[in-house]
Amino acid sequence: MRRLPHDSPWWTLVLTVASTTACLTVYYGVPLPRDAAPEVVQVVVFAAGLGLLCALLVVQVRRQLRAWTTPSVRVQSVMGLLLPVVTFFALAYYLMADQFVGIENRTDALYFAVVTLGTVGFGDVHPTGEAAKIVTMVQIALDLVVVGVLVSIATSRAQARVGRREGSPHPEK
């Protein structure tokens, strides 16, 4: 497979930094009125955002499978999945801060989203309201799917490399 300029490690670094900067700029920069919309609208917007995240997951998995031998695509795909997931859930947590102990500002909400993604759970921030608990469970479920897909892809790639080293004429993709 011919290497494209955007597949270089430097380009991967540039894209990762740019993506992180863009997500954090949107996260901290967009004014968000708390509880301004009716609950039905909030649920619909959350569901639409969750649907977009699931679509992004499918796109990134397909991208991973197409770019089988390009390591930089793996890094871009991981960041392309994790940044929007963390940003989306941090915004949701910030908007429902009254249903949490410990969320006073956007940084607290971002911290909780990252801690939940990492399955660390220090206990200093936690949901108390029913809706907040549901959103947190949805993030945990989506995080498990994302991590599972990434582990599956990495395992498949490792098996293919072993197959190539052992002289298998047609390694599995």
Coordinates of C-alpha atoms in Angstrom, one line a residue:
M1 CA 0.0 0.0 0.0
R2 CA 1.4 3.4 -1.0
R3 CA 2.0 5.7 1.9
L4 CA 0.1 9.0 1.7
P5 CA 1.5 12.3 3.1
H6 CA -1.3 12.4 5.7
D7 CA -0.2 9.0 7.0
S8 CA 3.1 10.3 8.4
P9 CA 3.7 10.3 12.2
W10 CA 4.1 14.1 12.1
W11 CA 0.8 14.5 10.4
T12 CA -0.8 12.3 13.0
L13 CA 0.6 14.5 15.7
V14 CA -0.7 17.6 14.0
L15 CA -4.1 16.1 13.6
T16 CA -4.2 14.9 17.2
V17 CA -3.2 18.3 18.5
A18 CA -5.6 20.1 16.2
S19 CA -8.5 17.7 17.1
T20 CA -7.8 18.1 20.8
T21 CA -7.6 21.9 20.5
A22 CA -10.8 22.0 18.5
C23 CA -12.8 19.8 21.0
L24 CA -11.5 21.8 24.0
T25 CA -12.2 25.1 22.3
V26 CA -15.8 24.1 21.5
Y27 CA -16.2 22.6 25.0
Y28 CA -15.0 25.6 26.9
G29 CA -16.0 28.3 24.4
V30 CA -19.6 27.6 23.5
P31 CA -22.0 29.3 25.9
L32 CA -24.4 26.8 27.3
P33 CA -27.5 27.9 29.3
R34 CA -28.2 25.3 32.0
D35 CA -31.7 23.8 31.9
A36 CA -32.9 26.4 29.3
A37 CA -34.6 23.7 27.1
P38 CA -37.5 21.5 28.1
E39 CA -36.6 18.0 29.2
V40 CA -38.0 16.4 26.1
V41 CA -35.7 18.6 23.9
Q42 CA -32.7 17.6 26.1
V43 CA -33.5 13.9 25.7
V44 CA -33.9 14.3 21.9
V45 CA -30.6 16.3 21.6
F46 CA -28.8 13.7 23.7
A47 CA -30.2 10.8 21.6
A48 CA -29.2 12.6 18.4
G49 CA -25.7 13.2 19.7
L50 CA -25.4 9.6 20.8
G51 CA -26.6 8.5 17.4
L52 CA -23.9 10.6 15.8
L53 CA -21.3 9.1 18.1
C54 CA -22.4 5.6 17.1
A55 CA -22.1 6.5 13.4
L56 CA -18.6 7.9 14.1
L57 CA -17.7 4.6 15.7
V58 CA -18.8 2.7 12.6
V59 CA -16.9 5.1 10.3
Q60 CA -13.7 4.8 12.4
V61 CA -13.9 1.0 12.5
R62 CA -14.3 0.9 8.7
R63 CA -11.4 3.2 8.4
Q64 CA -9.3 1.0 10.6
L65 CA -10.1 -2.1 8.5
R66 CA -9.3 -0.3 5.2
A67 CA -6.0 1.1 6.4
W68 CA -4.8 -2.2 7.7
T69 CA -1.0 -1.5 7.5
T70 CA -1.0 2.2 8.3
P71 CA -0.1 2.8 12.0
S72 CA -0.9 6.5 11.9
V73 CA -4.5 5.8 10.9
R74 CA -4.8 3.7 14.1
V75 CA -3.8 6.7 16.3
Q76 CA -6.1 9.0 14.3
S77 CA -9.0 6.6 14.7
V78 CA -8.5 6.3 18.4
M79 CA -8.3 10.0 18.9
G80 CA -11.2 10.5 16.4
L81 CA -13.4 8.3 18.6
L82 CA -12.3 9.3 22.1
L83 CA -12.2 13.1 21.8
P84 CA -15.8 13.5 20.6
V85 CA -17.0 10.8 23.1
V86 CA -15.4 12.6 26.1
T87 CA -16.4 16.1 24.9
F88 CA -20.1 15.0 24.3
F89 CA -20.4 13.4 27.7
A90 CA -18.6 16.2 29.5
L91 CA -21.1 18.7 28.0
A92 CA -24.0 16.4 29.1
Y93 CA -22.6 16.2 32.6
Y94 CA -22.0 20.0 32.8
L95 CA -25.6 20.6 31.7
M96 CA -26.9 18.3 34.4
A97 CA -24.5 19.4 37.1
D98 CA -27.3 19.8 39.6
Q99 CA -27.6 16.0 39.5
F100 CA -24.0 15.4 40.5
V101 CA -21.9 15.8 43.6
G102 CA -18.7 17.6 42.7
I103 CA -19.5 19.2 39.3
E104 CA -19.1 22.9 39.8
N105 CA -17.7 23.9 36.4
R106 CA -16.8 22.6 32.9
T107 CA -13.4 21.3 34.1
D108 CA -15.2 19.2 36.8
A109 CA -17.5 17.7 34.1
L110 CA -14.6 17.0 31.7
Y111 CA -12.7 15.4 34.6
F112 CA -15.6 13.1 35.4
A113 CA -16.0 12.1 31.7
V114 CA -12.3 11.2 31.5
V115 CA -12.4 9.3 34.8
T116 CA -15.4 7.4 33.6
L117 CA -13.7 6.6 30.3
G118 CA -10.7 5.3 32.2
T119 CA -13.0 3.3 34.5
V120 CA -11.1 4.8 37.5
G121 CA -13.9 6.2 39.6
F122 CA -12.2 8.1 42.4
G123 CA -15.6 8.9 44.0
D124 CA -15.0 12.7 44.4
V125 CA -17.5 13.3 41.6
H126 CA -20.5 11.1 41.2
P127 CA -24.1 11.2 39.9
T128 CA -27.0 11.5 42.3
G129 CA -29.9 12.2 40.0
E130 CA -31.6 9.4 38.0
A131 CA -31.0 11.1 34.6
A132 CA -27.3 11.6 35.5
K133 CA -27.0 8.0 36.5
I134 CA -28.6 6.9 33.2
V135 CA -26.3 9.2 31.1
T136 CA -23.2 7.8 33.0
M137 CA -24.3 4.2 32.3
V138 CA -24.7 5.1 28.7
Q139 CA -21.2 6.5 28.6
I140 CA -19.8 3.4 30.3
A141 CA -21.6 1.1 27.8
L142 CA -20.4 3.2 24.8
D143 CA -16.9 3.3 26.3
L144 CA -16.9 -0.5 26.6
V145 CA -18.0 -0.8 23.0
V146 CA -15.3 1.6 21.8
V147 CA -12.5 -0.2 23.8
G148 CA -13.8 -3.6 22.7
V149 CA -13.7 -2.6 19.1
L150 CA -10.2 -1.1 19.4
V151 CA -8.9 -4.3 21.2
S152 CA -10.6 -6.5 18.6
I153 CA -8.9 -4.5 15.7
A154 CA -5.5 -4.6 17.5
T155 CA -5.8 -8.4 18.1
S156 CA -6.8 -9.0 14.5
R157 CA -3.8 -7.0 13.3
A158 CA -1.4 -8.9 15.7
Q159 CA -2.8 -12.2 14.4
A160 CA -2.2 -11.0 10.8
R161 CA 1.4 -10.1 11.6
V162 CA 2.1 -13.4 13.2
G163 CA 0.5 -15.1 10.2
R164 CA 2.8 -13.1 7.8
R165 CA 5.9 -13.9 9.9
E166 CA 5.1 -17.6 9.9
G167 CA 4.8 -17.6 6.1
S168 CA 1.1 -17.8 5.7
P169 CA 0.3 -16.7 2.2
H170 CA -3.0 -15.0 3.0
P171 CA -3.0 -13.4 6.5
E172 CA -6.5 -12.6 7.8
K173 CA -7.6 -9.1 7.7

